[in-house]
Amino acid sequence: MKNYNVAVVGATGVVGQEMIKMLEKRKFPVAGLKLLASQRSIGKTGKFHGKEIEIEELKENSFKGIKIALFSAGSEISKKFAPIASKEGSFVIDNSSAWRMDRDVPLVVPEVNEHILSKEKKIIANPNCSTIQMVVVLNPIHQIAKIKRIVVSTYQAVSGAGKEAMLELQNQKDADITDKKIENKVFPYQIAYNVIPHIDLFMEDGYTREEIKMVKETQKIMNDGSIKVTATCVRVPVFRGHSESVNIETEKKISPEEVKNILAESCGIIVWDDVAKLKYPVPLYCANKEETFVGRIRSDTSVENGLNLWIVSDNLLKGAALNAVQIAECLINKGIV
Ligand code: NAP
Ligand code: 3JN
């Protein structure tokens, strides 16, 4: 089997660290691994298969000889360095929002649309974590019953906002709330013992960028601009694992039992649904798992063909690092790289 030179851009970040672990766990055929971050990380090391690798500063000449570059250092870095890497011959799999809505860039969730990968498209976008876990579950239903409308509310873990955000929740939990002033820098309010209906920036129409990402990315990945989507994205004091309450209306009638059967047969999904036994997914038990979990599947009788679902997945794995590594695996399996 052929081995590939791989780079991880943002290797010291929460997502970058998971990418390194995922390459190791899935025995990705790595010839050499280059770990890139900012100047601040010079002198630090990362670990891969028991070996210490020095973190290097990301520079324009960082991509010589790199075949696959996994980016997770934010959209400004991606906008600047993804074209540089792809010109150098690398396939870039980018975790930021920089390229997702670019017409020439495939936005890929392998379970849904790996067929759009090609030799010509060297920059590939990884969708937003909340979008990924939703489309993994909704696409098999869409194929059978055609989804007309989606109403989603998210319950997003703090790890989605990076390492400083995780530290902020930990510090607030550790603080004695009776006699210490609780600091908040990353989130607009204290996140411990709270929920905040605000992720990313507010737009003029009152929606947040995170909510707009969910609308546009869902339509692009499912290749159907006619699906109506509306989202409310909420931060909750959970370290790892995004949860979503999803309501859908379909063109064709489909029963909860049929949905359970279809989803149980679909890739990457675990149906965890038996309320009599208190079986429904919760983020604490879905953390560090690769699958997307779905439960509470039931009819919404307030509309003609309505269904409610509860979807949970590890935002750092399927929502970010795993999906990116799976895209890289598809490039190999399809003989593209
Ligand atoms: P994080 O924990 O804050 O890590 C940020 C990473 O970016 C660090 O490795 C940091 O390196 C690096 N970086 C920052 N500025 C840089 C620069 N000028 N040059 C090179 N590297 C630089 O954030 P994270 O949670 O891992 O997220 C990183 C990015 O991934 C996000 O901004 C977002 O675009 C994307 N993301 C996507 C999803 C998704 O939904 N698919 C989820 C989460 C994040 P230093 O340690 O040296 O500063
Ligand atoms: O907050 C979350 O749970 C997911 C956050 C994702 C994120 C964080 C910072 C910048 C993104 C993203 O992937 O959309 C970005 C970005 O690249 O815009």
mmCIF file of C-alpha atoms and ligand atoms in Angstrom:
data_model
loop_
_atom_site.group_PDB
_atom_site.id
_atom_site.type_symbol
_atom_site.label_atom_id
_atom_site.label_comp_id
_atom_site.label_asym_id
_atom_site.label_seq_id
_atom_site.Cartn_x
_atom_site.Cartn_y
_atom_site.Cartn_z
ATOM 1 C CA MET A 1 0.000 0.000 0.000
ATOM 2 C CA LYS A 2 1.136 3.514 -0.833
ATOM 3 C CA ASN A 3 1.928 5.929 2.026
ATOM 4 C CA TYR A 4 1.379 9.690 1.907
ATOM 5 C CA ASN A 5 3.031 12.771 3.366
ATOM 6 C CA VAL A 6 0.384 14.466 5.501
ATOM 7 C CA ALA A 7 0.317 17.897 7.158
ATOM 8 C CA VAL A 8 -1.958 19.029 9.979
ATOM 9 C CA VAL A 9 -2.404 22.809 10.065
ATOM 10 C CA GLY A 10 -3.582 23.933 13.527
ATOM 11 C CA ALA A 11 -1.950 20.865 15.084
ATOM 12 C CA THR A 12 -1.972 22.309 18.627
ATOM 13 C CA GLY A 13 -5.715 23.063 18.572
ATOM 14 C CA VAL A 14 -8.589 20.970 19.858
ATOM 15 C CA VAL A 15 -9.535 19.789 16.351
ATOM 16 C CA GLY A 16 -5.913 19.418 15.184
ATOM 17 C CA GLN A 17 -5.096 17.174 18.156
ATOM 18 C CA GLU A 18 -8.092 14.970 17.316
ATOM 19 C CA MET A 19 -6.960 14.819 13.695
ATOM 20 C CA ILE A 20 -3.573 13.456 14.748
ATOM 21 C CA LYS A 21 -5.230 10.847 17.006
ATOM 22 C CA MET A 22 -7.666 9.908 14.239
ATOM 23 C CA LEU A 23 -4.871 9.376 11.684
ATOM 24 C CA GLU A 24 -3.234 7.076 14.219
ATOM 25 C CA LYS A 25 -6.414 5.246 15.289
ATOM 26 C CA ARG A 26 -7.577 4.578 11.713
ATOM 27 C CA LYS A 27 -4.075 3.499 10.642
ATOM 28 C CA PHE A 28 -4.028 6.103 7.893
ATOM 29 C CA PRO A 29 -1.132 5.339 5.525
ATOM 30 C CA VAL A 30 1.165 8.165 6.635
ATOM 31 C CA ALA A 31 4.700 8.301 5.196
ATOM 32 C CA GLY A 32 5.608 11.491 7.076
ATOM 33 C CA LEU A 33 3.561 13.774 9.317
ATOM 34 C CA LYS A 34 4.186 17.525 9.454
ATOM 35 C CA LEU A 35 2.617 19.419 12.353
ATOM 36 C CA LEU A 36 2.023 23.124 11.719
ATOM 37 C CA ALA A 37 0.769 25.896 13.989
ATOM 38 C CA SER A 38 1.565 29.547 14.755
ATOM 39 C CA GLN A 39 4.880 31.014 15.835
ATOM 40 C CA ARG A 40 3.596 30.727 19.446
ATOM 41 C CA SER A 41 3.958 26.941 19.259
ATOM 42 C CA ILE A 42 7.588 26.784 18.189
ATOM 43 C CA GLY A 43 9.360 24.487 20.661
ATOM 44 C CA LYS A 44 6.263 22.376 21.330
ATOM 45 C CA THR A 45 5.887 18.820 20.096
ATOM 46 C CA GLY A 46 3.064 16.502 19.109
ATOM 47 C CA LYS A 47 2.932 12.717 19.419
ATOM 48 C CA PHE A 48 2.196 10.277 16.588
ATOM 49 C CA HIS A 49 2.553 6.499 16.999
ATOM 50 C CA GLY A 50 4.698 7.122 20.094
ATOM 51 C CA LYS A 51 7.097 9.455 18.283
ATOM 52 C CA GLU A 52 7.586 13.124 19.218
ATOM 53 C CA ILE A 53 7.217 15.452 16.238
ATOM 54 C CA GLU A 54 8.252 19.095 16.460
ATOM 55 C CA ILE A 55 5.579 21.665 15.762
ATOM 56 C CA GLU A 56 6.697 23.915 12.902
ATOM 57 C CA GLU A 57 5.559 27.428 12.153
ATOM 58 C CA LEU A 58 3.135 27.573 9.214
ATOM 59 C CA LYS A 59 4.844 29.301 6.293
ATOM 60 C CA GLU A 60 4.273 29.643 2.550
ATOM 61 C CA ASN A 61 6.861 26.927 1.855
ATOM 62 C CA SER A 62 5.386 24.458 4.397
ATOM 63 C CA PHE A 63 3.628 22.283 1.799
ATOM 64 C CA LYS A 64 6.511 21.057 -0.390
ATOM 65 C CA GLY A 65 6.058 17.289 -0.852
ATOM 66 C CA ILE A 66 2.779 17.203 1.148
ATOM 67 C CA LYS A 67 0.054 15.144 -0.536
ATOM 68 C CA ILE A 68 -2.756 15.666 1.994
ATOM 69 C CA ALA A 69 -3.131 18.767 4.196
ATOM 70 C CA LEU A 70 -5.759 18.788 6.940
ATOM 71 C CA PHE A 71 -6.510 22.409 7.933
ATOM 72 C CA SER A 72 -8.085 23.525 11.233
ATOM 73 C CA ALA A 73 -6.571 26.890 12.092
ATOM 74 C CA GLY A 74 -9.519 29.150 11.292
ATOM 75 C CA SER A 75 -10.849 30.633 8.101
ATOM 76 C CA GLU A 76 -8.313 33.457 7.641
ATOM 77 C CA ILE A 77 -5.459 30.925 7.611
ATOM 78 C CA SER A 78 -7.427 28.698 5.229
ATOM 79 C CA LYS A 79 -8.201 31.547 2.848
ATOM 80 C CA LYS A 80 -4.503 32.402 2.607
ATOM 81 C CA PHE A 81 -2.803 29.006 2.763
ATOM 82 C CA ALA A 82 -5.215 26.526 1.105
ATOM 83 C CA PRO A 83 -4.528 27.933 -2.401
ATOM 84 C CA ILE A 84 -0.776 27.910 -1.662
ATOM 85 C CA ALA A 85 -0.924 24.260 -0.571
ATOM 86 C CA SER A 86 -3.087 23.154 -3.491
ATOM 87 C CA LYS A 87 -0.752 24.917 -5.970
ATOM 88 C CA GLU A 88 2.060 22.928 -4.400
ATOM 89 C CA GLY A 89 0.128 19.711 -5.249
ATOM 90 C CA SER A 90 -1.549 19.007 -1.883
ATOM 91 C CA PHE A 91 -5.168 17.981 -1.497
ATOM 92 C CA VAL A 92 -6.488 20.343 1.182
ATOM 93 C CA ILE A 93 -9.283 19.204 3.485
ATOM 94 C CA ASP A 94 -10.374 22.369 5.222
ATOM 95 C CA ASN A 95 -12.354 22.453 8.473
ATOM 96 C CA SER A 96 -13.130 26.164 8.403
ATOM 97 C CA SER A 97 -16.007 28.011 6.772
ATOM 98 C CA ALA A 98 -13.629 29.756 4.322
ATOM 99 C CA TRP A 99 -14.420 27.633 1.248
ATOM 100 C CA ARG A 100 -17.627 25.806 2.124
ATOM 101 C CA MET A 101 -19.977 27.892 -0.002
ATOM 102 C CA ASP A 102 -17.551 28.353 -2.913
ATOM 103 C CA ARG A 103 -19.219 26.899 -6.034
ATOM 104 C CA ASP A 104 -15.975 25.232 -7.109
ATOM 105 C CA VAL A 105 -15.308 23.572 -3.758
ATOM 106 C CA PRO A 106 -16.929 20.250 -2.864
ATOM 107 C CA LEU A 107 -18.523 20.256 0.605
ATOM 108 C CA VAL A 108 -18.335 16.639 1.653
ATOM 109 C CA VAL A 109 -19.840 14.240 4.164
ATOM 110 C CA PRO A 110 -18.748 10.820 2.848
ATOM 111 C CA GLU A 111 -21.990 9.050 3.860
ATOM 112 C CA VAL A 112 -23.923 11.557 1.716
ATOM 113 C CA ASN A 113 -21.891 12.804 -1.258
ATOM 114 C CA GLU A 114 -18.410 11.299 -1.585
ATOM 115 C CA HIS A 115 -19.152 10.897 -5.322
ATOM 116 C CA ILE A 116 -18.440 14.622 -5.881
ATOM 117 C CA LEU A 117 -14.736 14.224 -5.008
ATOM 118 C CA SER A 118 -12.457 14.495 -8.039
ATOM 119 C CA LYS A 119 -8.806 14.907 -9.091
ATOM 120 C CA GLU A 120 -9.514 18.460 -10.251
ATOM 121 C CA LYS A 121 -10.896 19.742 -6.925
ATOM 122 C CA LYS A 122 -7.858 20.047 -4.711
ATOM 123 C CA ILE A 123 -9.553 22.135 -2.008
ATOM 124 C CA ILE A 124 -12.297 20.186 -0.245
ATOM 125 C CA ALA A 125 -14.425 21.673 2.526
ATOM 126 C CA ASN A 126 -15.452 19.894 5.710
ATOM 127 C CA PRO A 127 -18.879 21.158 6.808
ATOM 128 C CA ASN A 128 -19.772 22.690 10.164
ATOM 129 C CA CYS A 129 -20.083 20.097 12.947
ATOM 130 C CA SER A 130 -23.797 20.755 13.543
ATOM 131 C CA THR A 131 -24.550 20.312 9.850
ATOM 132 C CA ILE A 132 -22.563 17.080 9.512
ATOM 133 C CA GLN A 133 -24.393 15.079 12.175
ATOM 134 C CA MET A 134 -27.779 16.320 10.929
ATOM 135 C CA VAL A 135 -27.255 15.399 7.259
ATOM 136 C CA VAL A 136 -25.808 11.977 8.127
ATOM 137 C CA VAL A 137 -29.212 11.144 9.647
ATOM 138 C CA LEU A 138 -31.526 13.122 7.374
ATOM 139 C CA ASN A 139 -30.102 12.112 3.993
ATOM 140 C CA PRO A 140 -31.284 8.471 4.131
ATOM 141 C CA ILE A 141 -34.791 9.737 5.012
ATOM 142 C CA HIS A 142 -34.619 12.333 2.207
ATOM 143 C CA GLN A 143 -33.748 9.644 -0.344
ATOM 144 C CA ILE A 144 -36.961 7.780 0.473
ATOM 145 C CA ALA A 145 -39.500 10.383 1.553
ATOM 146 C CA LYS A 146 -38.085 13.742 0.272
ATOM 147 C CA ILE A 147 -37.712 16.251 3.062
ATOM 148 C CA LYS A 148 -39.538 19.547 2.439
ATOM 149 C CA ARG A 149 -38.689 21.424 5.646
ATOM 150 C CA ILE A 150 -36.293 21.119 8.592
ATOM 151 C CA VAL A 151 -36.597 22.956 11.923
ATOM 152 C CA VAL A 152 -33.529 22.366 14.109
ATOM 153 C CA SER A 153 -32.469 23.550 17.559
ATOM 154 C CA THR A 154 -28.928 22.692 18.625
ATOM 155 C CA TYR A 155 -27.370 22.131 22.052
ATOM 156 C CA GLN A 156 -23.682 22.634 21.270
ATOM 157 C CA ALA A 157 -20.745 21.646 23.462
ATOM 158 C CA VAL A 158 -18.083 24.218 24.367
ATOM 159 C CA SER A 159 -15.323 22.231 22.601
ATOM 160 C CA GLY A 160 -16.839 23.512 19.330
ATOM 161 C CA ALA A 161 -15.397 26.901 20.258
ATOM 162 C CA GLY A 162 -11.820 25.652 20.846
ATOM 163 C CA LYS A 163 -9.374 25.107 23.683
ATOM 164 C CA GLU A 164 -9.887 28.498 25.397
ATOM 165 C CA ALA A 165 -13.623 27.821 25.558
ATOM 166 C CA MET A 166 -13.106 24.416 27.211
ATOM 167 C CA LEU A 167 -10.810 26.044 29.756
ATOM 168 C CA GLU A 168 -13.401 28.752 30.435
ATOM 169 C CA LEU A 169 -16.097 26.185 31.297
ATOM 170 C CA GLN A 170 -13.640 24.225 33.460
ATOM 171 C CA ASN A 171 -12.541 27.370 35.352
ATOM 172 C CA GLN A 172 -16.123 28.476 35.918
ATOM 173 C CA LYS A 173 -17.060 25.031 37.225
ATOM 174 C CA ASP A 174 -14.034 25.005 39.525
ATOM 175 C CA ALA A 175 -14.758 28.494 40.867
ATOM 176 C CA ASP A 176 -16.655 28.884 44.098
ATOM 177 C CA ILE A 177 -19.673 30.737 42.736
ATOM 178 C CA THR A 178 -20.513 32.198 46.131
ATOM 179 C CA ASP A 179 -17.381 34.210 46.701
ATOM 180 C CA LYS A 180 -15.540 34.512 43.402
ATOM 181 C CA LYS A 181 -16.328 36.742 40.460
ATOM 182 C CA ILE A 182 -16.756 34.404 37.533
ATOM 183 C CA GLU A 183 -14.813 35.525 34.477
ATOM 184 C CA ASN A 184 -16.076 35.124 30.938
ATOM 185 C CA LYS A 185 -13.859 35.948 27.959
ATOM 186 C CA VAL A 186 -14.797 33.487 25.218
ATOM 187 C CA PHE A 187 -18.576 33.427 25.709
ATOM 188 C CA PRO A 188 -20.785 36.526 26.096
ATOM 189 C CA TYR A 189 -22.167 35.197 29.414
ATOM 190 C CA GLN A 190 -21.057 32.700 32.042
ATOM 191 C CA ILE A 191 -21.522 29.275 30.415
ATOM 192 C CA ALA A 192 -21.347 27.097 33.550
ATOM 193 C CA TYR A 193 -24.898 26.409 34.832
ATOM 194 C CA ASN A 194 -26.297 28.344 31.864
ATOM 195 C CA VAL A 195 -27.318 28.079 28.188
ATOM 196 C CA ILE A 196 -26.590 30.780 25.600
ATOM 197 C CA PRO A 197 -28.676 31.099 22.396
ATOM 198 C CA HIS A 198 -25.816 32.661 20.468
ATOM 199 C CA ILE A 199 -23.049 30.941 18.434
ATOM 200 C CA ASP A 200 -20.811 32.953 16.090
ATOM 201 C CA LEU A 201 -21.721 36.497 15.014
ATOM 202 C CA PHE A 202 -25.202 37.964 14.688
ATOM 203 C CA MET A 203 -26.297 38.937 11.171
ATOM 204 C CA GLU A 204 -28.592 41.853 10.299
ATOM 205 C CA ASP A 205 -31.671 39.612 10.144
ATOM 206 C CA GLY A 206 -31.221 38.437 13.753
ATOM 207 C CA TYR A 207 -29.864 34.983 12.875
ATOM 208 C CA THR A 208 -26.326 33.964 13.802
ATOM 209 C CA ARG A 209 -23.682 32.870 11.283
ATOM 210 C CA GLU A 210 -23.787 29.366 12.799
ATOM 211 C CA GLU A 211 -27.523 29.182 12.011
ATOM 212 C CA ILE A 212 -27.013 30.410 8.447
ATOM 213 C CA LYS A 213 -24.199 27.853 7.979
ATOM 214 C CA MET A 214 -26.640 25.079 8.917
ATOM 215 C CA VAL A 215 -29.199 26.300 6.351
ATOM 216 C CA LYS A 216 -26.861 26.809 3.393
ATOM 217 C CA GLU A 217 -24.552 23.846 4.013
ATOM 218 C CA THR A 218 -27.480 21.416 4.377
ATOM 219 C CA GLN A 219 -28.913 22.490 1.019
ATOM 220 C CA LYS A 220 -25.488 22.242 -0.656
ATOM 221 C CA ILE A 221 -24.565 18.817 0.749
ATOM 222 C CA MET A 222 -27.997 17.312 0.086
ATOM 223 C CA ASN A 223 -27.873 18.955 -3.361
ATOM 224 C CA ASP A 224 -31.379 20.322 -2.966
ATOM 225 C CA GLY A 225 -31.886 24.073 -2.665
ATOM 226 C CA SER A 226 -35.627 23.532 -2.275
ATOM 227 C CA ILE A 227 -35.340 22.093 1.258
ATOM 228 C CA LYS A 228 -36.461 24.773 3.682
ATOM 229 C CA VAL A 229 -34.249 24.910 6.768
ATOM 230 C CA THR A 230 -34.457 27.063 9.893
ATOM 231 C CA ALA A 231 -32.094 26.775 12.857
ATOM 232 C CA THR A 232 -31.580 28.041 16.401
ATOM 233 C CA CYS A 233 -28.074 27.324 17.684
ATOM 234 C CA VAL A 234 -27.492 27.211 21.426
ATOM 235 C CA ARG A 235 -24.337 26.742 23.532
ATOM 236 C CA VAL A 236 -24.705 24.465 26.553
ATOM 237 C CA PRO A 237 -22.299 23.641 29.405
ATOM 238 C CA VAL A 238 -21.234 20.288 27.955
ATOM 239 C CA PHE A 239 -17.569 19.640 27.094
ATOM 240 C CA ARG A 240 -18.023 17.291 24.186
ATOM 241 C CA GLY A 241 -20.914 16.191 21.962
ATOM 242 C CA HIS A 242 -23.481 18.298 20.125
ATOM 243 C CA SER A 243 -27.187 17.418 20.480
ATOM 244 C CA GLU A 244 -29.960 18.455 18.133
ATOM 245 C CA SER A 245 -33.739 18.470 18.278
ATOM 246 C CA VAL A 246 -34.790 18.069 14.645
ATOM 247 C CA ASN A 247 -38.309 18.408 13.244
ATOM 248 C CA ILE A 248 -38.914 17.489 9.588
ATOM 249 C CA GLU A 249 -41.787 17.496 7.123
ATOM 250 C CA THR A 250 -41.610 15.038 4.253
ATOM 251 C CA GLU A 251 -43.399 14.877 0.902
ATOM 252 C CA LYS A 252 -44.128 11.120 1.256
ATOM 253 C CA LYS A 253 -45.581 9.659 4.411
ATOM 254 C CA ILE A 254 -43.068 7.619 6.399
ATOM 255 C CA SER A 255 -43.640 6.044 9.804
ATOM 256 C CA PRO A 256 -41.241 6.258 12.764
ATOM 257 C CA GLU A 257 -40.771 2.460 12.477
ATOM 258 C CA GLU A 258 -39.740 2.735 8.811
ATOM 259 C CA VAL A 259 -37.356 5.577 9.707
ATOM 260 C CA LYS A 260 -35.769 3.468 12.450
ATOM 261 C CA ASN A 261 -35.268 0.581 10.001
ATOM 262 C CA ILE A 262 -33.786 2.790 7.278
ATOM 263 C CA LEU A 263 -31.423 4.505 9.702
ATOM 264 C CA ALA A 264 -30.360 1.233 11.320
ATOM 265 C CA GLU A 265 -29.196 0.086 7.845
ATOM 266 C CA SER A 266 -27.364 3.346 7.041
ATOM 267 C CA CYS A 267 -23.621 3.949 7.420
ATOM 268 C CA GLY A 268 -22.274 5.729 10.479
ATOM 269 C CA ILE A 269 -25.546 5.766 12.428
ATOM 270 C CA ILE A 270 -26.600 4.056 15.634
ATOM 271 C CA VAL A 271 -30.323 4.072 16.374
ATOM 272 C CA TRP A 272 -30.591 4.323 20.156
ATOM 273 C CA ASP A 273 -34.304 4.467 20.659
ATOM 274 C CA ASP A 274 -36.329 2.567 23.233
ATOM 275 C CA VAL A 275 -37.921 4.933 25.698
ATOM 276 C CA ALA A 276 -39.346 2.083 27.796
ATOM 277 C CA LYS A 277 -35.719 1.223 28.615
ATOM 278 C CA LEU A 278 -34.695 4.911 28.833
ATOM 279 C CA LYS A 279 -32.691 4.437 25.623
ATOM 280 C CA TYR A 280 -31.991 7.741 23.880
ATOM 281 C CA PRO A 281 -28.624 9.318 23.091
ATOM 282 C CA VAL A 282 -26.974 11.773 25.504
ATOM 283 C CA PRO A 283 -23.711 13.621 24.780
ATOM 284 C CA LEU A 284 -21.849 12.190 27.772
ATOM 285 C CA TYR A 285 -22.154 8.678 26.294
ATOM 286 C CA CYS A 286 -21.662 9.687 22.640
ATOM 287 C CA ALA A 287 -18.372 11.514 23.346
ATOM 288 C CA ASN A 288 -15.315 9.800 21.822
ATOM 289 C CA LYS A 289 -17.544 7.641 19.582
ATOM 290 C CA GLU A 290 -17.320 7.784 15.816
ATOM 291 C CA GLU A 291 -21.007 7.212 15.037
ATOM 292 C CA THR A 292 -23.907 9.626 14.962
ATOM 293 C CA PHE A 293 -26.623 8.554 17.406
ATOM 294 C CA VAL A 294 -30.346 9.058 16.913
ATOM 295 C CA GLY A 295 -33.316 8.465 19.176
ATOM 296 C CA ARG A 296 -36.715 9.850 20.253
ATOM 297 C CA ILE A 297 -37.946 9.149 16.691
ATOM 298 C CA ARG A 298 -41.667 9.938 16.678
ATOM 299 C CA SER A 299 -44.483 11.374 14.558
ATOM 300 C CA ASP A 300 -45.235 15.069 14.688
ATOM 301 C CA THR A 301 -48.996 14.955 14.349
ATOM 302 C CA SER A 302 -49.321 18.758 14.196
ATOM 303 C CA VAL A 303 -48.558 18.597 10.427
ATOM 304 C CA GLU A 304 -49.364 16.107 7.656
ATOM 305 C CA ASN A 305 -46.064 14.212 7.332
ATOM 306 C CA GLY A 306 -44.062 15.306 10.341
ATOM 307 C CA LEU A 307 -41.346 13.619 12.374
ATOM 308 C CA ASN A 308 -39.253 14.551 15.395
ATOM 309 C CA LEU A 309 -35.750 13.183 16.031
ATOM 310 C CA TRP A 310 -32.996 13.692 18.607
ATOM 311 C CA ILE A 311 -29.493 13.504 17.115
ATOM 312 C CA VAL A 312 -26.206 13.418 19.075
ATOM 313 C CA SER A 313 -22.611 13.083 17.895
ATOM 314 C CA ASP A 314 -19.083 13.910 19.016
ATOM 315 C CA ASN A 315 -18.515 17.336 17.451
ATOM 316 C CA LEU A 316 -14.731 16.913 17.457
ATOM 317 C CA LEU A 317 -14.888 13.490 15.751
ATOM 318 C CA LYS A 318 -17.668 13.101 13.168
ATOM 319 C CA GLY A 319 -18.200 16.871 13.410
ATOM 320 C CA ALA A 320 -14.587 17.649 12.499
ATOM 321 C CA ALA A 321 -11.513 15.345 12.654
ATOM 322 C CA LEU A 322 -13.134 12.034 11.697
ATOM 323 C CA ASN A 323 -15.086 13.488 8.777
ATOM 324 C CA ALA A 324 -11.861 15.102 7.496
ATOM 325 C CA VAL A 325 -9.880 11.855 7.747
ATOM 326 C CA GLN A 326 -12.752 9.924 6.121
ATOM 327 C CA ILE A 327 -12.605 12.364 3.187
ATOM 328 C CA ALA A 328 -8.864 11.665 2.906
ATOM 329 C CA GLU A 329 -9.603 7.919 2.960
ATOM 330 C CA CYS A 330 -12.123 8.400 0.132
ATOM 331 C CA LEU A 331 -9.457 10.204 -1.923
ATOM 332 C CA ILE A 332 -7.235 7.136 -1.560
ATOM 333 C CA ASN A 333 -9.992 4.546 -2.136
ATOM 334 C CA LYS A 334 -11.149 6.307 -5.286
ATOM 335 C CA GLY A 335 -7.578 6.513 -6.654
ATOM 336 C CA ILE A 336 -7.775 10.324 -6.682
ATOM 337 C CA VAL A 337 -4.632 10.916 -4.646
HETATM 338 P P1 NAP B 1 -8.244 26.072 18.818
HETATM 339 O O1 NAP B 1 -8.294 24.972 19.786
HETATM 340 O O2 NAP B 1 -8.331 27.459 19.297
HETATM 341 O O3 NAP B 1 -6.911 25.902 17.906
HETATM 342 C C1 NAP B 1 -6.563 26.812 16.918
HETATM 343 C C2 NAP B 1 -5.396 26.266 16.118
HETATM 344 O O4 NAP B 1 -5.094 27.171 15.048
HETATM 345 C C3 NAP B 1 -4.121 26.132 16.952
HETATM 346 O O5 NAP B 1 -3.377 25.027 16.508
HETATM 347 C C4 NAP B 1 -3.392 27.422 16.615
HETATM 348 O O6 NAP B 1 -1.996 27.331 16.790
HETATM 349 C C5 NAP B 1 -3.710 27.512 15.140
HETATM 350 N N1 NAP B 1 -3.457 28.866 14.649
HETATM 351 C C6 NAP B 1 -4.008 30.013 15.092
HETATM 352 N N2 NAP B 1 -3.457 31.066 14.449
HETATM 353 C C7 NAP B 1 -2.539 30.553 13.600
HETATM 354 C C8 NAP B 1 -1.606 31.123 12.690
HETATM 355 N N3 NAP B 1 -1.513 32.445 12.495
HETATM 356 N N4 NAP B 1 -0.801 30.296 11.980
HETATM 357 C C9 NAP B 1 -0.866 28.951 12.154
HETATM 358 N N5 NAP B 1 -1.707 28.355 13.024
HETATM 359 C C10 NAP B 1 -2.539 29.145 13.724
HETATM 360 O O7 NAP B 1 -9.412 25.944 17.748
HETATM 361 P P2 NAP B 1 -10.126 24.611 17.193
HETATM 362 O O8 NAP B 1 -11.345 24.359 17.967
HETATM 363 O O9 NAP B 1 -9.128 23.532 17.011
HETATM 364 O O10 NAP B 1 -10.635 25.132 15.792
HETATM 365 C C11 NAP B 1 -9.768 25.544 14.778
HETATM 366 C C12 NAP B 1 -10.583 25.883 13.548
HETATM 367 O O11 NAP B 1 -11.202 24.684 13.062
HETATM 368 C C13 NAP B 1 -11.764 26.838 13.807
HETATM 369 O O12 NAP B 1 -11.357 28.178 13.733
HETATM 370 C C14 NAP B 1 -12.721 26.467 12.718
HETATM 371 O O13 NAP B 1 -12.415 27.153 11.521
HETATM 372 C C15 NAP B 1 -12.472 24.978 12.546
HETATM 373 N N6 NAP B 1 -13.494 24.191 13.276
HETATM 374 C C16 NAP B 1 -14.402 23.561 12.545
HETATM 375 C C17 NAP B 1 -15.369 22.825 13.166
HETATM 376 C C18 NAP B 1 -16.414 22.185 12.346
HETATM 377 O O14 NAP B 1 -17.546 22.443 12.629
HETATM 378 N N7 NAP B 1 -16.073 21.353 11.374
HETATM 379 C C19 NAP B 1 -15.429 22.716 14.531
HETATM 380 C C20 NAP B 1 -14.490 23.369 15.281
HETATM 381 C C21 NAP B 1 -13.511 24.113 14.620
HETATM 382 P P3 NAP B 1 -1.292 27.931 18.136
HETATM 383 O O15 NAP B 1 -1.553 26.919 19.222
HETATM 384 O O16 NAP B 1 0.127 28.020 17.742
HETATM 385 O O17 NAP B 1 -1.935 29.242 18.420
HETATM 386 O O1 3JN B 2 -19.155 26.428 17.875
HETATM 387 C C1 3JN B 2 -19.246 25.291 17.418
HETATM 388 O O2 3JN B 2 -19.784 24.375 18.064
HETATM 389 C C2 3JN B 2 -18.713 24.984 16.076
HETATM 390 C C3 3JN B 2 -17.781 26.055 15.624
HETATM 391 C C4 3JN B 2 -17.181 26.038 14.479
HETATM 392 C C5 3JN B 2 -16.320 27.143 14.066
HETATM 393 C C6 3JN B 2 -15.626 27.861 15.036
HETATM 394 C C7 3JN B 2 -14.846 28.935 14.668
HETATM 395 C C8 3JN B 2 -14.748 29.303 13.346
HETATM 396 C C9 3JN B 2 -16.209 27.473 12.723
HETATM 397 C C10 3JN B 2 -16.875 26.627 11.698
HETATM 398 O O3 3JN B 2 -16.419 25.506 11.508
HETATM 399 O O4 3JN B 2 -17.828 27.055 11.051
HETATM 400 C C11 3JN B 2 -15.438 28.586 12.370
HETATM 401 C C12 3JN B 2 -15.311 29.025 10.958
HETATM 402 O O5 3JN B 2 -14.428 28.517 10.273
HETATM 403 O O6 3JN B 2 -16.078 29.908 10.538
#
